[in-house]
């Protein structure tokens, strides 16, 4: 009798199906409720914490100095949805925000809203390029970005796609910035990753059938960042979210 070879235990990210994910996202409403899975009210505290995180990151060692920070030149909001973060954070800190999002109805909503707004340039910055692609297919322009923001969307990429994507982001960072004297940005731009963390007691990533995504554990993120040649320069756990939600961690990354 021959023994049949057993298939390797399948990894959660091997179940990711981009077509299924896109049909899920196309079925939800183009508003904060759709973006945030029925928790639209967390948006405010999320944006406030992100704004403080980013200001601390930019000030670097000069945290005590409270003068206004100059605008970043060019940033990207990745997996941007309807541009919740673009409007609520990035346009306030950057001259130009490129938007990368595969679902056209979300970016159409953002563009419509910007066209209808009295201040088309936004409070500070304006929308630059709008790119309707999944991040697995997006190639950032080399050396172009002061900041590449990724929030609540990287679970749609497999581990292998994520490593490759982050390597491309690393190449997409501006090498050194003239605008942020004193902060980390003397060493160039940052990639920010803000994502849910797996709560699995066996420390596994968790696959979600509904939107075909994975929720990774902190250790997995660290492994992926290392493989992509990135180091964590700052990291923070989100506070003030409802207890029933996953823990959320923000990582700021720069090339090793
Ligand atoms: C939970 S929403 C978050 C939107 C936005 N980042 C925010 O925090 O408001 C997830 C977003 O990821 C997008 N998405 C789905 N598949 C993606 C992919 N392969 N690459 C990039 N974004 C993707 C969805 O269309 C959706 O807009």
Tab-separated table of C-alpha atoms and ligand atoms in Angstrom:
chain	number	residue	atom	x	y	z
A	1	UNK	CA	0.000	0.000	0.000
A	2	UNK	CA	1.345	3.459	-0.877
A	3	UNK	CA	0.941	6.405	1.458
A	4	UNK	CA	-0.570	9.441	-0.268
A	5	UNK	CA	1.452	12.613	0.349
A	6	UNK	CA	-0.494	14.967	2.572
A	7	UNK	CA	-1.014	18.531	1.345
A	8	UNK	CA	0.753	21.063	3.590
A	9	UNK	CA	-1.586	22.660	6.128
A	10	UNK	CA	-2.946	25.575	4.169
A	11	UNK	CA	-1.974	29.014	5.364
A	12	UNK	CA	-4.727	31.592	5.980
A	13	UNK	CA	-3.458	33.961	3.274
A	14	UNK	CA	-3.643	31.230	0.624
A	15	UNK	CA	-7.447	31.631	0.744
A	16	UNK	CA	-7.299	35.294	-0.335
A	17	UNK	CA	-9.317	35.840	-3.503
A	18	UNK	CA	-9.092	39.356	-4.976
A	19	UNK	CA	-12.254	38.955	-7.079
A	20	UNK	CA	-14.278	37.973	-4.032
A	21	UNK	CA	-12.805	40.889	-2.026
A	22	UNK	CA	-13.728	43.371	-4.743
A	23	UNK	CA	-17.281	42.083	-5.018
A	24	UNK	CA	-17.634	42.466	-1.230
A	25	UNK	CA	-16.328	46.055	-1.319
A	26	UNK	CA	-18.488	46.925	-4.318
A	27	UNK	CA	-21.509	45.814	-2.288
A	28	UNK	CA	-20.951	48.139	0.690
A	29	UNK	CA	-22.039	51.777	0.940
A	30	UNK	CA	-19.663	54.586	-0.043
A	31	UNK	CA	-19.553	56.148	3.414
A	32	UNK	CA	-17.763	55.743	6.756
A	33	UNK	CA	-20.243	53.069	7.790
A	34	UNK	CA	-19.322	50.937	4.759
A	35	UNK	CA	-15.593	51.620	5.193
A	36	UNK	CA	-15.549	50.796	8.890
A	37	UNK	CA	-17.812	47.732	8.998
A	38	UNK	CA	-20.653	49.346	10.926
A	39	UNK	CA	-18.430	51.342	13.318
A	40	UNK	CA	-18.404	54.795	11.649
A	41	UNK	CA	-17.985	56.524	15.024
A	42	UNK	CA	-14.426	55.173	15.466
A	43	UNK	CA	-13.282	57.381	12.575
A	44	UNK	CA	-12.839	60.499	14.680
A	45	UNK	CA	-10.683	58.912	17.384
A	46	UNK	CA	-8.753	56.989	14.721
A	47	UNK	CA	-7.909	60.159	12.771
A	48	UNK	CA	-7.032	62.118	15.909
A	49	UNK	CA	-4.608	59.407	17.092
A	50	UNK	CA	-3.066	59.134	13.629
A	51	UNK	CA	-2.581	62.877	13.458
A	52	UNK	CA	-0.751	62.897	16.819
A	53	UNK	CA	1.310	59.838	15.822
A	54	UNK	CA	2.380	61.510	12.576
A	55	UNK	CA	3.230	64.833	14.250
A	56	UNK	CA	5.418	63.017	16.825
A	57	UNK	CA	7.081	61.051	14.047
A	58	UNK	CA	7.845	64.199	12.066
A	59	UNK	CA	9.169	66.105	15.060
A	60	UNK	CA	11.496	63.234	15.955
A	61	UNK	CA	13.911	64.263	18.666
A	62	UNK	CA	12.592	67.830	18.650
A	63	UNK	CA	9.273	66.923	20.252
A	64	UNK	CA	9.442	69.842	22.620
A	65	UNK	CA	9.500	72.326	19.709
A	66	UNK	CA	5.897	73.204	19.040
A	67	UNK	CA	6.119	75.341	15.904
A	68	UNK	CA	3.851	74.405	12.987
A	69	UNK	CA	5.286	71.681	10.775
A	70	UNK	CA	5.699	72.590	7.087
A	71	UNK	CA	3.561	70.598	4.633
A	72	UNK	CA	4.904	67.350	3.193
A	73	UNK	CA	5.217	67.574	-0.606
A	74	UNK	CA	3.649	64.342	-1.799
A	75	UNK	CA	1.989	61.486	0.063
A	76	UNK	CA	-0.145	58.468	-0.874
A	77	UNK	CA	-3.301	57.084	0.716
A	78	UNK	CA	-3.307	53.371	-0.146
A	79	UNK	CA	-6.434	51.207	-0.080
A	80	UNK	CA	-8.022	54.605	0.449
A	81	UNK	CA	-11.696	53.708	0.061
A	82	UNK	CA	-13.717	56.940	-0.055
A	83	UNK	CA	-10.701	58.937	1.129
A	84	UNK	CA	-11.618	59.083	4.802
A	85	UNK	CA	-7.926	59.443	5.722
A	86	UNK	CA	-7.142	61.633	2.713
A	87	UNK	CA	-9.755	64.186	3.798
A	88	UNK	CA	-9.431	63.762	7.564
A	89	UNK	CA	-5.637	63.726	7.860
A	90	UNK	CA	-3.440	63.714	4.778
A	91	UNK	CA	-4.755	66.819	2.996
A	92	UNK	CA	-4.077	68.730	6.193
A	93	UNK	CA	-0.400	67.773	6.262
A	94	UNK	CA	0.563	67.477	2.579
A	95	UNK	CA	0.427	69.554	-0.601
A	96	UNK	CA	-0.531	66.578	-2.770
A	97	UNK	CA	-2.259	63.302	-1.872
A	98	UNK	CA	-2.273	60.468	-4.418
A	99	UNK	CA	-5.123	58.030	-3.883
A	100	UNK	CA	-4.774	54.308	-4.612
A	101	UNK	CA	-7.960	52.253	-4.384
A	102	UNK	CA	-9.250	49.396	-6.557
A	103	UNK	CA	-12.968	50.157	-6.180
A	104	UNK	CA	-13.937	52.947	-8.583
A	105	UNK	CA	-17.233	53.798	-6.934
A	106	UNK	CA	-15.302	54.837	-3.797
A	107	UNK	CA	-12.868	57.128	-5.585
A	108	UNK	CA	-15.728	58.523	-7.745
A	109	UNK	CA	-17.412	59.520	-4.495
A	110	UNK	CA	-14.240	61.249	-3.281
A	111	UNK	CA	-13.704	63.104	-6.563
A	112	UNK	CA	-17.378	64.171	-6.651
A	113	UNK	CA	-17.121	65.479	-3.112
A	114	UNK	CA	-13.933	67.408	-3.875
A	115	UNK	CA	-15.475	68.935	-7.006
A	116	UNK	CA	-18.504	70.026	-4.991
A	117	UNK	CA	-16.487	71.490	-2.158
A	118	UNK	CA	-16.061	75.266	-2.010
A	119	UNK	CA	-12.386	74.877	-1.166
A	120	UNK	CA	-11.308	72.557	-3.973
A	121	UNK	CA	-7.733	72.639	-2.834
A	122	UNK	CA	-8.792	71.301	0.574
A	123	UNK	CA	-7.716	72.904	3.836
A	124	UNK	CA	-4.105	72.492	2.835
A	125	UNK	CA	-3.421	70.094	0.002
A	126	UNK	CA	-5.110	68.752	-3.085
A	127	UNK	CA	-5.797	65.332	-4.560
A	128	UNK	CA	-3.116	64.322	-7.066
A	129	UNK	CA	-3.350	61.075	-9.009
A	130	UNK	CA	-6.288	58.724	-8.461
A	131	UNK	CA	-5.189	55.165	-9.245
A	132	UNK	CA	-7.794	52.380	-9.410
A	133	UNK	CA	-5.576	49.377	-8.719
A	134	UNK	CA	-5.093	46.799	-5.999
A	135	UNK	CA	-1.869	47.350	-4.089
A	136	UNK	CA	-0.514	44.042	-5.416
A	137	UNK	CA	-0.423	45.784	-8.829
A	138	UNK	CA	0.565	49.332	-7.860
A	139	UNK	CA	4.105	50.505	-8.496
A	140	UNK	CA	4.844	53.774	-6.691
A	141	UNK	CA	6.986	56.266	-8.583
A	142	UNK	CA	10.617	55.901	-7.478
A	143	UNK	CA	11.752	58.342	-4.800
A	144	UNK	CA	8.502	60.333	-4.979
A	145	UNK	CA	6.806	60.038	-1.594
A	146	UNK	CA	7.331	61.600	1.827
A	147	UNK	CA	4.701	59.303	3.281
A	148	UNK	CA	2.839	56.191	2.086
A	149	UNK	CA	-0.141	55.526	4.358
A	150	UNK	CA	-1.687	52.012	4.431
A	151	UNK	CA	-4.634	51.415	6.705
A	152	UNK	CA	-7.097	48.552	7.015
A	153	UNK	CA	-6.342	47.219	3.536
A	154	UNK	CA	-3.127	45.152	3.671
A	155	UNK	CA	-5.076	42.053	4.737
A	156	UNK	CA	-6.188	41.839	1.105
A	157	UNK	CA	-2.632	40.957	0.032
A	158	UNK	CA	-1.041	37.554	0.565
A	159	UNK	CA	2.158	37.513	2.644
A	160	UNK	CA	4.272	37.175	-0.504
A	161	UNK	CA	2.421	40.041	-2.234
A	162	UNK	CA	2.817	42.180	0.872
A	163	UNK	CA	6.597	41.716	1.002
A	164	UNK	CA	6.909	42.667	-2.681
A	165	UNK	CA	4.539	45.610	-2.272
A	166	UNK	CA	6.473	46.975	0.719
A	167	UNK	CA	9.737	46.659	-1.191
A	168	UNK	CA	8.204	48.776	-3.979
A	169	UNK	CA	7.006	51.295	-1.380
A	170	UNK	CA	10.547	51.433	0.025
A	171	UNK	CA	11.797	52.395	-3.451
A	172	UNK	CA	8.960	54.912	-3.688
A	173	UNK	CA	10.113	56.876	-0.634
A	174	UNK	CA	11.879	60.194	-1.026
A	175	UNK	CA	15.454	59.642	0.045
A	176	UNK	CA	15.745	62.746	2.167
A	177	UNK	CA	13.373	65.571	2.799
A	178	UNK	CA	14.200	69.229	2.890
A	179	UNK	CA	11.025	70.145	4.726
A	180	UNK	CA	11.338	68.450	8.082
A	181	UNK	CA	14.585	69.643	9.620
A	182	UNK	CA	15.282	67.798	12.841
A	183	UNK	CA	12.844	64.887	12.424
A	184	UNK	CA	13.349	61.348	11.147
A	185	UNK	CA	12.642	62.672	7.682
A	186	UNK	CA	16.242	63.867	7.462
A	187	UNK	CA	16.613	60.209	6.570
A	188	UNK	CA	13.778	60.257	4.049
A	189	UNK	CA	10.075	59.445	4.039
A	190	UNK	CA	8.036	56.864	5.909
A	191	UNK	CA	5.696	54.012	5.201
A	192	UNK	CA	2.892	53.848	7.748
A	193	UNK	CA	0.968	50.621	8.310
A	194	UNK	CA	-2.087	50.782	10.565
A	195	UNK	CA	-3.866	47.435	10.806
A	196	UNK	CA	-5.902	45.138	13.040
A	197	UNK	CA	-3.978	42.476	14.944
A	198	UNK	CA	-5.060	38.846	15.216
A	199	UNK	CA	-6.455	37.936	18.618
A	200	UNK	CA	-6.006	34.197	18.036
A	201	UNK	CA	-4.808	32.446	21.218
A	202	UNK	CA	-2.666	30.120	19.084
A	203	UNK	CA	-1.055	33.185	17.517
A	204	UNK	CA	-2.235	32.459	13.987
A	205	UNK	CA	-3.346	34.869	11.305
A	206	UNK	CA	-7.102	34.754	10.790
A	207	UNK	CA	-8.888	34.473	7.455
A	208	UNK	CA	-12.183	36.357	7.068
A	209	UNK	CA	-14.481	34.830	4.457
A	210	UNK	CA	-16.760	37.839	4.243
A	211	UNK	CA	-14.262	40.201	2.577
A	212	UNK	CA	-11.564	37.607	1.797
A	213	UNK	CA	-8.818	39.147	3.925
A	214	UNK	CA	-6.403	38.046	6.639
A	215	UNK	CA	-5.857	39.630	10.032
A	216	UNK	CA	-2.195	39.208	10.901
A	217	UNK	CA	-0.439	38.878	14.212
A	218	UNK	CA	2.190	41.398	15.314
A	219	UNK	CA	4.973	38.794	14.867
A	220	UNK	CA	3.899	38.233	11.237
A	221	UNK	CA	4.025	41.958	10.490
A	222	UNK	CA	7.532	42.151	11.966
A	223	UNK	CA	8.660	39.196	9.840
A	224	UNK	CA	7.167	40.725	6.679
A	225	UNK	CA	8.761	44.141	7.370
A	226	UNK	CA	12.157	42.495	7.855
A	227	UNK	CA	11.810	40.546	4.612
A	228	UNK	CA	10.960	43.783	2.853
A	229	UNK	CA	14.142	45.426	4.218
A	230	UNK	CA	12.249	47.813	6.506
A	231	UNK	CA	12.775	48.715	10.154
A	232	UNK	CA	10.181	49.960	12.620
A	233	UNK	CA	11.048	53.509	13.716
A	234	UNK	CA	7.883	54.075	15.773
A	235	UNK	CA	4.915	51.961	16.772
A	236	UNK	CA	1.805	52.529	18.849
A	237	UNK	CA	-1.319	50.642	19.930
A	238	UNK	CA	-4.588	52.434	19.196
A	239	UNK	CA	-6.480	53.468	22.316
A	240	UNK	CA	-10.122	54.331	22.792
A	241	UNK	CA	-11.780	51.856	20.409
A	242	UNK	CA	-14.730	49.667	21.474
A	243	UNK	CA	-13.552	46.593	23.402
A	244	UNK	CA	-15.109	44.117	20.966
A	245	UNK	CA	-12.901	45.258	18.078
A	246	UNK	CA	-9.487	43.825	17.250
A	247	UNK	CA	-6.465	45.598	18.702
A	248	UNK	CA	-5.050	48.036	16.145
A	249	UNK	CA	-1.360	48.864	15.814
A	250	UNK	CA	0.344	51.639	13.839
A	251	UNK	CA	3.899	51.076	12.590
A	252	UNK	CA	6.115	53.709	10.970
A	253	UNK	CA	8.735	52.113	8.726
A	254	UNK	CA	11.911	53.218	7.008
A	255	UNK	CA	14.545	51.355	4.977
A	256	UNK	CA	16.953	49.294	7.131
B	1	LIG	C1	-11.724	48.754	5.571
B	1	LIG	S1	-11.671	49.697	4.081
B	1	LIG	C2	-10.488	50.929	4.581
B	1	LIG	C3	-10.492	52.160	3.737
B	1	LIG	C4	-9.553	53.258	4.257
B	1	LIG	N1	-8.175	52.822	4.315
B	1	LIG	C5	-10.004	53.735	5.612
B	1	LIG	O1	-9.328	53.422	6.620
B	1	LIG	O2	-11.022	54.419	5.666
B	1	LIG	C6	-10.694	48.600	3.048
B	1	LIG	C7	-10.381	49.144	1.678
B	1	LIG	O3	-9.445	48.266	1.032
B	1	LIG	C8	-9.782	48.219	-0.336
B	1	LIG	N2	-9.173	47.040	-0.965
B	1	LIG	C9	-9.714	45.833	-1.224
B	1	LIG	N3	-8.822	45.055	-1.871
B	1	LIG	C10	-7.695	45.787	-1.992
B	1	LIG	C11	-6.416	45.556	-2.584
B	1	LIG	N4	-6.110	44.408	-3.157
B	1	LIG	N5	-5.512	46.558	-2.555
B	1	LIG	C12	-5.820	47.739	-1.969
B	1	LIG	N6	-6.991	48.021	-1.384
B	1	LIG	C13	-7.911	47.054	-1.412
B	1	LIG	C14	-11.290	48.190	-0.315
B	1	LIG	O4	-11.845	48.490	-1.568
B	1	LIG	C15	-11.590	49.226	0.755
B	1	LIG	O5	-11.671	50.505	0.209
